[in-house]
Amino acid sequence: MTTATARHDTARAWTELLRWVPTGSLVGGAWTEAGSGRSIDVLDPATEERIATVPDGTVDDALAAVDAASGSLEAWSRTSPRHRGEVLRRAFVLMTERAEDIARLMTLENGKALPDARGEAAYAAEFFRWYSEEAVRNVGEVMTAPSGANRILVTRRPIGVALLITPWNFPAAMLTRKIGPALAAGCTVVCKPASETPLTALAIGRILEEAGVPPGVVNIVPSRRSGELARALLADERVRKLSFTGSTEVGRTLLAQAADTVVSCSMELGGNAPFVVFADADLDAAVEGAMVAKMRNGGEACTAANRFYVETPVAERFSEMLAARMGALRMGRGLDEGVQLGPLVNAPSRDKVRELVDDVRAEGASAIVGGEDPQGTGYFYPATVLAGVPPKSSLLRTEIFGPVAPVVSFSDEDEAVAMANDTEYGLASYVYTGDLGRGLRVAEAIETGMVGLNRGLVSDPAAPFGGVKQSGLGREGGHDGMLEYLEQKYIATSW
Ligand code: NAP
């Protein structure tokens, strides 16, 4: 496809979506369009063309959103759990009806291939369904004190106004994974989506409005002044919760800021997932799992397999098989049928991946497939498998966030575990083996919050998602996800 045709298609796809996707911020139930103030240009990473403009929210806009969230908190928290569950259920139904539109919107502003976007749209809607069911399960405890003198009653109350900051890589799912449990718990929210992908967040805002969420309960303020905004909001004593998904670097800054007002923090941060393959594994299954763990979202996932450790007898064979699969992927504009790998989200992301590959080649690694930077329009980088990567290479300590698979061989189980744990991160890991005992032993020894055992995908709305070490604090999804938005109240009584 020529660049001119691609641009025409981008414009047409956007015009169709513009009928219902808002391009303003949502504060207190009112949509504010980009006016004379600063604005954010949203680009299609495949064509580098502007598809829309949204307002670049100011600190005052964000504080107005806190006013709205704070003003609606009492009424929303007093609605019945069943009512909140039914609103979320309607949001699930509406999002499912609009799934194809949401998928196309994500592809437009993020670049990901349509199959990935469709998968995310369905996954994101599931968080509304799951928390529509969890809303009615806010259970407490009653026990007799050990002395027998009194009773201990524990109830769980909504924590209050929550600030939700989300990244661009899963613009729908990272937001619904926070809004779902927050609303179920009875909290109200101020959302700050990533500047690359504000449109998906605004579309979700529209869906929630249609589902019956009252004005002020969900507020969405796109802004490029994230640092300024977050500092001001965390200094506002009405904000009692911060849920952040993004890089470890920004997470550390936010944790320090949240300390001043002792704000409760949930942090979903960066990852550096090891993918360990033992010689007794079913290699076909391991390669299949590797394709999912590495290539879902074009490698732009916090759970993406970042380092492949393969037992020496099968390392070469595994690398060849993986290279054959990765090399066969069709790269192109994500909206085009048949495309499996879209562009990276922006020029800095593409440049970072290119530099990482160039640097590790200078250290002696070689590309079995890929590694060639395609010239031309769009932030493309091909699927790449690297062999002969030195075990101490800095690449293995860096979150690649792109379609690059470095392979390193190991000689025994202890070495595999030591290599897997040689990182400050601890989000996800993957283990392939034909020996269940070994699989469970290694899964326990690897320092990550989640392990895929003979499976390349860990994400599930019903499971506790989160990391250890510097990959995060707290869990999203499952029953635990709602606990992040509730705080305990203990009542000592006798009767
Ligand atoms: P990022 O640069 O940390 O940005 C994430 C969000 O934080 C964006 O909304 C961004 O706004 C905002 N932000 C940036 N600087 C800020 C500051 N000083 N104060 C407050 N907010 C700030 O991360 P990203 O590049 O968008 O996303 C990729 C990262 O997210 C990767 O490290 C990935 O592993 C991680 N991630 C983790 C999970 C998980 O569940 N653990 C899931 C997905 C992604 P702007 O866009 O306006 O800069």
Coordinates of C-alpha atoms and ligand atoms in Angstrom, one line a residue:
M1 CA 0.0 0.0 0.0
T2 CA 1.3 3.5 -0.8
T3 CA 1.7 6.1 1.9
A4 CA -1.0 8.2 0.2
T5 CA -3.5 5.3 0.2
A6 CA -2.7 4.5 3.9
R7 CA -3.3 8.1 4.8
H8 CA -6.6 8.1 3.0
D9 CA -7.6 4.9 4.9
T10 CA -6.6 6.4 8.2
A11 CA -8.7 9.5 7.6
R12 CA -11.7 7.3 6.5
A13 CA -11.4 5.0 9.5
W14 CA -11.2 7.9 11.9
T15 CA -14.2 9.8 10.2
E16 CA -16.3 6.7 10.8
L17 CA -15.3 6.5 14.5
L18 CA -15.7 10.2 15.1
R19 CA -19.4 9.8 15.1
W20 CA -19.3 8.5 18.6
V21 CA -15.7 8.8 20.0
P22 CA -15.4 12.1 21.9
T23 CA -12.3 14.3 21.5
G24 CA -12.7 16.3 24.7
S25 CA -12.0 15.8 28.4
L26 CA -14.7 14.6 30.7
V27 CA -15.2 16.5 33.9
G28 CA -18.3 16.4 36.1
G29 CA -20.3 14.9 33.3
A30 CA -19.4 17.6 30.8
W31 CA -17.3 17.1 27.7
T32 CA -14.8 19.9 27.0
E33 CA -13.4 20.2 23.5
A34 CA -9.9 21.4 22.7
G35 CA -10.3 25.2 22.6
S36 CA -7.8 28.0 22.4
G37 CA -5.6 26.4 25.0
R38 CA -2.8 23.8 24.3
S39 CA -3.8 20.5 22.6
I40 CA -2.4 17.1 22.1
D41 CA -2.0 15.7 18.5
V42 CA -2.9 12.0 18.3
L43 CA -0.8 10.3 15.6
D44 CA -1.3 7.1 13.6
P45 CA 2.1 5.4 14.2
A46 CA 1.8 3.6 10.8
T47 CA 1.5 6.8 8.8
E48 CA 2.8 9.4 11.3
E49 CA -0.3 11.4 10.4
R50 CA -2.4 13.3 12.9
I51 CA -5.8 11.7 13.4
A52 CA -7.3 13.9 16.1
T53 CA -6.6 16.6 18.5
V54 CA -7.6 16.5 22.2
P55 CA -7.3 19.2 24.9
D56 CA -4.0 19.1 26.9
G57 CA -5.4 19.3 30.4
T58 CA -4.1 21.8 32.9
V59 CA -3.6 21.4 36.6
D60 CA -6.8 23.5 37.0
D61 CA -8.7 21.0 34.8
A62 CA -7.4 18.1 36.9
L63 CA -8.4 19.8 40.1
A64 CA -11.9 20.5 38.7
A65 CA -12.0 16.7 38.1
V66 CA -11.1 16.1 41.7
D67 CA -13.9 18.6 42.7
A68 CA -16.3 16.5 40.6
A69 CA -15.1 13.2 41.9
S70 CA -15.1 14.4 45.5
G71 CA -18.6 15.9 45.1
S72 CA -20.1 12.7 43.7
L73 CA -18.3 10.3 46.1
E74 CA -20.8 10.2 48.9
A75 CA -23.8 9.6 46.6
W76 CA -22.0 6.9 44.6
S77 CA -20.6 5.1 47.6
R78 CA -24.1 4.9 49.1
T79 CA -25.7 3.3 46.0
S80 CA -26.3 -0.4 46.5
P81 CA -23.6 -2.8 45.4
R82 CA -26.2 -4.5 43.2
H83 CA -26.8 -1.1 41.4
R84 CA -23.1 -0.6 40.8
G85 CA -22.8 -4.1 39.6
E86 CA -25.6 -3.5 37.1
V87 CA -24.1 -0.3 35.8
L88 CA -20.8 -2.2 35.2
R89 CA -22.7 -5.0 33.6
R90 CA -24.3 -2.6 31.1
A91 CA -20.8 -1.1 30.4
F92 CA -19.6 -4.7 29.6
V93 CA -22.5 -5.2 27.2
L94 CA -22.0 -1.8 25.5
M95 CA -18.3 -2.3 25.2
T96 CA -18.8 -5.8 23.7
E97 CA -21.2 -4.3 21.2
R98 CA -18.7 -1.7 20.3
A99 CA -15.7 -4.1 20.4
E100 CA -14.8 -3.8 16.7
D101 CA -14.9 0.0 16.8
I102 CA -12.8 0.1 19.9
A103 CA -10.3 -2.3 18.4
R104 CA -10.0 -0.2 15.2
L105 CA -9.6 2.9 17.4
M106 CA -6.7 1.3 19.3
T107 CA -5.1 0.3 16.1
L108 CA -5.3 3.8 14.8
E109 CA -3.7 5.5 17.8
N110 CA -1.4 2.8 19.1
G111 CA -0.5 1.0 15.8
K112 CA -1.0 -2.6 17.1
A113 CA -2.3 -5.1 14.6
L114 CA -6.1 -5.6 14.5
P115 CA -6.0 -9.2 15.9
D116 CA -4.1 -7.8 19.0
A117 CA -6.5 -4.9 19.3
R118 CA -9.5 -7.2 19.0
G119 CA -8.1 -9.4 21.7
E120 CA -7.6 -6.4 24.0
A121 CA -11.1 -5.0 23.4
A122 CA -12.6 -8.3 24.5
Y123 CA -10.2 -8.6 27.5
A124 CA -10.8 -5.0 28.5
A125 CA -14.6 -5.5 28.5
E126 CA -14.2 -8.6 30.7
F127 CA -13.0 -6.4 33.6
F128 CA -16.4 -4.7 33.6
R129 CA -18.1 -8.1 33.6
W130 CA -15.8 -9.5 36.4
Y131 CA -16.3 -6.4 38.6
S132 CA -20.0 -6.3 38.0
E133 CA -20.0 -9.7 39.7
E134 CA -17.5 -8.8 42.4
A135 CA -19.4 -5.6 43.4
V136 CA -21.8 -7.7 45.5
R137 CA -18.9 -9.5 47.3
N138 CA -17.6 -6.9 49.6
V139 CA -17.4 -9.2 52.6
G140 CA -16.2 -8.4 56.1
E141 CA -15.4 -10.5 59.1
V142 CA -16.8 -11.1 62.6
M143 CA -14.8 -12.9 65.3
T144 CA -14.7 -13.4 69.0
A145 CA -11.6 -11.8 70.6
P146 CA -9.2 -14.4 72.0
S147 CA -10.0 -13.2 75.6
G148 CA -13.8 -13.8 74.9
A149 CA -14.5 -10.3 76.2
N150 CA -15.7 -8.8 73.0
R151 CA -16.3 -9.1 69.3
I152 CA -14.1 -8.0 66.5
L153 CA -16.1 -6.6 63.5
V154 CA -14.2 -5.8 60.3
T155 CA -16.0 -4.0 57.4
R156 CA -14.5 -2.7 54.2
R157 CA -15.3 0.9 53.0
P158 CA -14.5 2.6 49.7
I159 CA -11.2 4.3 50.0
G160 CA -12.3 7.5 48.3
V161 CA -11.3 9.5 45.2
A162 CA -8.8 7.5 43.1
L163 CA -6.3 8.9 40.6
L164 CA -5.8 6.4 37.8
I165 CA -2.8 6.8 35.5
T166 CA -2.5 4.5 32.5
P167 CA 0.0 3.7 29.7
W168 CA -0.4 3.5 26.0
N169 CA 0.4 -0.1 25.4
F170 CA -3.0 -1.5 26.5
P171 CA -5.0 1.7 26.4
A172 CA -8.4 0.0 27.0
A173 CA -7.5 -2.9 29.4
M174 CA -5.3 -1.0 31.7
L175 CA -8.1 1.5 32.2
T176 CA -11.0 -1.0 32.7
R177 CA -8.8 -3.0 35.0
K178 CA -8.8 0.0 37.3
I179 CA -12.2 1.7 36.7
G180 CA -14.0 -1.7 37.1
P181 CA -12.9 -2.4 40.7
A182 CA -12.9 1.3 41.7
L183 CA -16.5 1.7 40.7
A184 CA -17.5 -1.7 42.2
A185 CA -16.0 -0.7 45.5
G186 CA -17.9 2.7 45.5
C187 CA -15.0 5.0 44.7
T188 CA -15.0 7.8 42.2
V189 CA -12.1 8.4 39.8
V190 CA -10.0 10.9 37.9
C191 CA -8.2 9.2 34.9
K192 CA -5.1 10.4 33.2
P193 CA -4.5 8.3 30.1
A194 CA -1.2 8.2 28.2
S195 CA -0.8 11.1 25.7
E196 CA -0.2 8.7 22.8
T197 CA -3.6 7.0 23.3
P198 CA -6.2 9.4 24.9
L199 CA -9.0 8.5 22.4
T200 CA -9.6 4.9 23.6
A201 CA -9.9 6.3 27.2
L202 CA -12.4 8.9 26.0
A203 CA -14.4 6.2 24.1
I204 CA -14.6 4.2 27.4
G205 CA -15.8 7.4 29.1
R206 CA -18.6 7.6 26.6
I207 CA -19.6 4.0 27.2
L208 CA -19.6 4.4 30.9
E209 CA -21.8 7.5 30.6
E210 CA -24.2 5.5 28.4
A211 CA -24.2 2.6 30.9
G212 CA -25.6 5.0 33.5
V213 CA -22.5 6.2 35.5
P214 CA -23.6 9.5 37.1
P215 CA -21.8 12.7 36.3
G216 CA -18.6 13.2 38.3
V217 CA -18.0 9.5 39.1
V218 CA -15.7 9.0 36.2
N219 CA -13.6 12.0 35.0
I220 CA -11.0 11.7 32.2
V221 CA -8.3 14.4 31.7
P222 CA -5.8 13.8 28.9
S223 CA -2.7 15.8 29.5
R224 CA 0.9 16.0 28.4
R225 CA 1.8 17.7 31.7
S226 CA 1.6 14.4 33.6
G227 CA 4.3 15.3 36.1
E228 CA 2.7 18.6 37.1
L229 CA -0.8 17.2 37.2
A230 CA 0.2 14.1 39.3
R231 CA 2.1 16.3 41.8
A232 CA -0.9 18.7 42.3
L233 CA -3.4 15.9 42.6
L234 CA -1.3 13.9 45.1
A235 CA -0.9 17.0 47.2
D236 CA -4.7 17.3 47.3
E237 CA -5.9 15.6 50.5
R238 CA -9.2 14.5 48.9
V239 CA -7.3 12.1 46.7
R240 CA -6.8 8.9 48.7
K241 CA -5.7 6.4 46.1
L242 CA -3.2 6.3 43.3
S243 CA -3.3 3.4 40.9
F244 CA -0.5 3.6 38.3
T245 CA 0.5 1.4 35.4
G246 CA 3.6 2.4 33.6
S247 CA 7.4 2.4 33.9
T248 CA 9.3 1.6 37.1
E249 CA 11.1 4.9 36.7
V250 CA 7.9 7.0 36.9
G251 CA 6.4 4.7 39.5
R252 CA 9.3 5.5 41.9
T253 CA 8.7 9.2 41.4
L254 CA 5.0 8.9 42.1
L255 CA 5.6 6.7 45.2
A256 CA 7.8 9.5 46.6
Q257 CA 5.2 12.1 45.9
A258 CA 2.4 10.0 47.4
A259 CA 4.4 9.8 50.7
D260 CA 3.7 13.4 51.6
T261 CA -0.1 12.9 51.9
V262 CA 0.2 9.1 52.7
V263 CA -1.8 8.1 49.7
S264 CA -2.5 4.4 49.2
C265 CA -0.6 3.2 46.1
S266 CA -1.1 0.3 43.7
M267 CA 1.7 0.1 41.2
E268 CA 1.9 -2.0 38.0
L269 CA 5.4 -1.3 36.7
G270 CA 7.9 -2.6 34.2
G271 CA 8.9 -6.2 33.6
N272 CA 11.8 -8.2 32.2
A273 CA 10.2 -11.6 31.8
P274 CA 12.5 -14.7 31.4
F275 CA 11.2 -17.5 29.2
V276 CA 12.9 -20.7 30.3
V277 CA 12.9 -23.8 28.1
F278 CA 14.2 -27.1 29.4
A279 CA 15.4 -29.8 27.0
D280 CA 12.6 -32.1 28.1
A281 CA 9.9 -29.6 27.0
D282 CA 7.6 -30.1 24.0
L283 CA 9.4 -27.8 21.7
D284 CA 6.5 -27.1 19.4
A285 CA 4.4 -26.1 22.4
A286 CA 7.3 -23.9 23.7
V287 CA 7.6 -22.1 20.4
E288 CA 3.9 -21.6 20.2
G289 CA 3.9 -20.2 23.8
A290 CA 7.0 -18.1 22.9
M291 CA 5.1 -16.5 20.0
V292 CA 2.3 -15.4 22.4
A293 CA 4.6 -14.3 25.2
K294 CA 6.9 -12.4 22.9
M295 CA 4.7 -11.1 20.1
R296 CA 1.4 -10.3 21.6
N297 CA 1.0 -6.6 21.1
G298 CA 4.2 -6.6 19.0
G299 CA 6.3 -7.1 22.1
E300 CA 5.0 -3.9 23.7
A301 CA 3.7 -5.7 26.8
C302 CA 4.9 -5.5 30.4
T303 CA 4.6 -9.3 30.5
A304 CA 6.5 -9.8 27.2
A305 CA 9.1 -12.5 27.2
N306 CA 12.3 -10.3 27.2
R307 CA 15.0 -13.0 27.6
F308 CA 14.9 -16.6 26.3
Y309 CA 17.0 -19.1 28.4
V310 CA 17.1 -22.4 26.6
E311 CA 18.9 -25.6 27.8
T312 CA 22.0 -26.2 25.6
P313 CA 20.9 -29.4 23.8
V314 CA 17.9 -27.7 22.3
A315 CA 19.0 -24.1 22.1
E316 CA 19.9 -24.1 18.5
R317 CA 16.8 -26.0 17.4
F318 CA 14.5 -23.7 19.5
S319 CA 16.1 -20.6 18.0
E320 CA 15.7 -21.9 14.5
M321 CA 12.0 -22.8 15.1
L322 CA 11.3 -19.5 16.7
A323 CA 13.1 -17.6 13.9
A324 CA 11.0 -19.4 11.3
R325 CA 7.8 -18.4 13.0
M326 CA 8.8 -14.8 13.8
G327 CA 10.2 -14.3 10.2
A328 CA 6.9 -15.4 8.7
L329 CA 4.9 -12.7 10.5
R330 CA 3.4 -10.1 8.1
M331 CA 4.4 -6.6 9.2
G332 CA 2.4 -3.6 8.1
R333 CA -0.2 -1.1 8.9
G334 CA -2.3 -2.6 11.7
L335 CA -5.7 -1.9 10.1
D336 CA -4.8 -4.0 7.0
E337 CA -6.3 -7.5 7.0
G338 CA -3.6 -10.2 7.4
V339 CA -1.1 -7.9 9.2
Q340 CA 0.2 -9.6 12.4
L341 CA 2.8 -7.0 13.4
G342 CA 2.1 -3.3 13.4
P343 CA 4.5 -0.4 14.0
L344 CA 5.9 0.6 17.4
V345 CA 4.0 3.4 19.1
N346 CA 6.4 6.3 18.4
A347 CA 9.8 7.2 17.0
P348 CA 11.7 7.1 20.4
S349 CA 10.4 3.6 21.0
R350 CA 11.5 2.4 17.5
D351 CA 14.9 4.1 17.9
K352 CA 15.4 2.5 21.4
V353 CA 14.8 -1.0 19.9
R354 CA 17.1 -0.3 17.0
E355 CA 19.9 0.9 19.3
L356 CA 19.5 -2.1 21.7
V357 CA 19.9 -4.5 18.7
D358 CA 22.8 -2.6 17.3
D359 CA 24.6 -2.6 20.7
V360 CA 24.2 -6.3 21.3
R361 CA 25.4 -7.1 17.8
A362 CA 28.5 -5.1 18.7
E363 CA 28.9 -7.4 21.7
G364 CA 29.0 -10.4 19.4
A365 CA 25.3 -11.5 19.0
S366 CA 23.9 -12.2 15.6
A367 CA 20.4 -11.8 14.1
I368 CA 19.0 -15.1 12.8
V369 CA 16.0 -13.3 11.5
G370 CA 15.1 -9.6 11.3
G371 CA 17.4 -6.9 12.7
E372 CA 17.1 -4.8 9.5
D373 CA 15.6 -1.3 10.1
P374 CA 13.0 -0.7 7.4
Q375 CA 13.3 2.7 6.0
G376 CA 10.2 4.9 5.1
T377 CA 7.1 6.1 6.9
G378 CA 5.9 4.6 10.1
Y379 CA 7.7 3.4 13.3
F380 CA 8.2 -0.1 12.1
Y381 CA 10.8 -2.6 13.3
P382 CA 10.8 -6.3 12.2
A383 CA 10.5 -9.4 14.3
T384 CA 14.0 -10.3 15.3
V385 CA 15.7 -13.3 16.9
L386 CA 19.2 -12.9 18.3
A387 CA 21.5 -15.8 19.0
G388 CA 24.9 -15.7 20.8
V389 CA 23.8 -13.0 23.2
P390 CA 26.4 -12.7 26.0
P391 CA 24.8 -13.7 29.3
K392 CA 25.9 -10.4 30.9
S393 CA 24.7 -8.2 28.0
S394 CA 22.9 -5.1 29.1
L395 CA 20.1 -6.0 26.7
L396 CA 19.1 -8.8 29.2
R397 CA 18.6 -6.1 31.9
T398 CA 16.6 -3.7 29.8
E399 CA 12.9 -3.9 29.0
I400 CA 13.0 -4.1 25.2
F401 CA 9.3 -3.3 24.5
G402 CA 9.6 -4.5 20.9
P403 CA 9.6 -7.6 18.7
V404 CA 13.1 -8.7 19.6
A405 CA 13.9 -12.1 21.1
P406 CA 17.4 -12.6 22.5
V407 CA 18.3 -16.3 23.1
V408 CA 20.9 -17.5 25.7
S409 CA 21.7 -21.1 26.5
F410 CA 22.1 -22.6 30.0
S411 CA 23.4 -25.9 31.3
D412 CA 21.3 -26.8 34.4
E413 CA 18.3 -25.9 36.5
D414 CA 20.3 -23.8 39.1
E415 CA 21.9 -21.8 36.4
A416 CA 18.5 -21.2 34.7
V417 CA 17.0 -19.9 37.9
A418 CA 20.0 -17.7 38.7
M419 CA 19.9 -16.2 35.3
A420 CA 16.1 -15.7 35.4
N421 CA 16.4 -13.9 38.8
D422 CA 19.3 -11.6 37.8
T423 CA 17.1 -8.5 37.4
E424 CA 15.5 -5.8 39.5
Y425 CA 12.2 -6.7 37.9
G426 CA 9.8 -9.4 39.0
L427 CA 6.5 -9.3 37.0
A428 CA 6.0 -12.4 34.8
S429 CA 8.0 -15.4 33.8
Y430 CA 7.5 -18.5 31.7
V431 CA 8.7 -22.1 32.2
Y432 CA 8.5 -24.9 29.7
T433 CA 9.3 -28.5 30.8
G434 CA 7.9 -32.0 30.5
D435 CA 8.6 -32.6 34.2
L436 CA 5.8 -31.2 36.3
G437 CA 7.8 -31.5 39.5
R438 CA 10.6 -29.5 38.0
G439 CA 8.1 -27.0 36.5
L440 CA 6.6 -26.3 39.9
R441 CA 10.0 -26.2 41.7
V442 CA 11.3 -23.6 39.2
A443 CA 8.0 -21.7 39.2
E444 CA 8.4 -21.3 43.0
A445 CA 12.1 -20.4 42.8
I446 CA 11.7 -17.6 40.1
E447 CA 11.1 -14.2 41.7
T448 CA 8.1 -13.0 39.8
G449 CA 4.5 -12.3 40.8
M450 CA 3.2 -14.5 37.9
V451 CA 4.5 -17.6 36.2
G452 CA 3.2 -19.2 33.0
L453 CA 3.9 -22.9 33.4
N454 CA 3.8 -24.5 29.9
R455 CA 1.7 -21.5 28.9
G456 CA 2.7 -18.2 27.1
L457 CA -0.2 -16.1 28.5
V458 CA -0.8 -15.2 32.1
S459 CA -3.3 -12.4 31.9
D460 CA -6.8 -13.2 33.1
P461 CA -9.4 -10.9 34.6
A462 CA -10.2 -13.5 37.3
A463 CA -6.5 -13.8 38.4
P464 CA -4.4 -11.6 40.6
F465 CA -2.1 -9.7 38.2
G466 CA 1.0 -8.0 39.6
G467 CA 4.7 -8.0 40.3
V468 CA 7.3 -8.4 43.0
K469 CA 10.6 -6.7 43.4
Q470 CA 10.6 -3.4 41.4
S471 CA 7.7 -4.5 39.2
G472 CA 5.1 -3.2 41.5
L473 CA 2.9 -3.2 44.6
G474 CA -0.6 -4.7 44.9
R475 CA -2.6 -6.8 42.5
E476 CA -5.2 -6.0 39.8
G477 CA -7.9 -8.4 38.6
G478 CA -9.4 -11.2 40.6
H479 CA -10.9 -10.7 44.0
D480 CA -7.8 -8.8 45.2
G481 CA -8.3 -6.1 42.6
M482 CA -11.3 -4.7 44.4
L483 CA -9.5 -4.8 47.8
E484 CA -7.1 -2.2 46.5
Y485 CA -10.0 0.3 46.5
L486 CA -11.4 -0.7 49.9
E487 CA -10.0 0.0 53.4
Q488 CA -10.8 -1.9 56.5
K489 CA -12.7 -0.5 59.4
Y490 CA -12.4 -2.5 62.7
I491 CA -15.2 -2.0 65.2
A492 CA -14.6 -3.4 68.7
T493 CA -17.8 -4.2 70.5
S494 CA -19.4 -6.5 73.1
W495 CA -23.0 -7.8 73.1
Ligands
NAP1 P1 5.3 5.8 31.4 O1 6.2 6.6 30.6 O2 5.7 5.5 32.8 O3 3.9 6.4 31.3 C1 2.8 5.8 31.9 C2 1.8 6.9 32.3 O4 2.4 7.8 33.2 C3 1.3 7.8 31.1 O5 0.0 8.2 31.3 C4 2.3 9.0 31.3 O6 1.7 10.2 30.7 C5 2.3 9.1 32.8 N1 3.5 9.8 33.3 C6 4.7 10.0 32.7 N2 5.5 10.7 33.5 C7 4.8 11.0 34.6 C8 5.1 11.6 35.8 N3 6.3 12.2 36.1 N4 4.1 11.7 36.8 C9 2.9 11.2 36.5 N5 2.6 10.5 35.4 C10 3.5 10.4 34.5 O7 5.1 4.3 30.7 P2 4.7 4.0 29.2 O8 5.9 4.2 28.4 O9 3.5 4.8 28.8 O10 4.3 2.5 29.3 C11 5.2 1.5 29.2 C12 5.6 1.0 30.6 O11 4.5 0.6 31.3 C13 6.5 -0.2 30.6 O12 7.5 -0.1 31.5 C14 5.6 -1.4 30.9 O13 6.2 -2.5 31.4 C15 4.7 -0.7 31.9 N6 3.4 -1.5 32.0 C16 3.2 -2.2 33.1 C17 2.1 -3.0 33.2 C18 1.8 -3.8 34.4 O14 0.6 -4.2 34.6 N7 2.8 -4.1 35.3 C19 1.1 -3.0 32.2 C20 1.4 -2.2 31.0 C21 2.5 -1.5 31.0 P3 2.2 10.7 29.3 O15 1.8 9.7 28.3 O16 1.6 12.0 29.1 O17 3.7 10.9 29.4

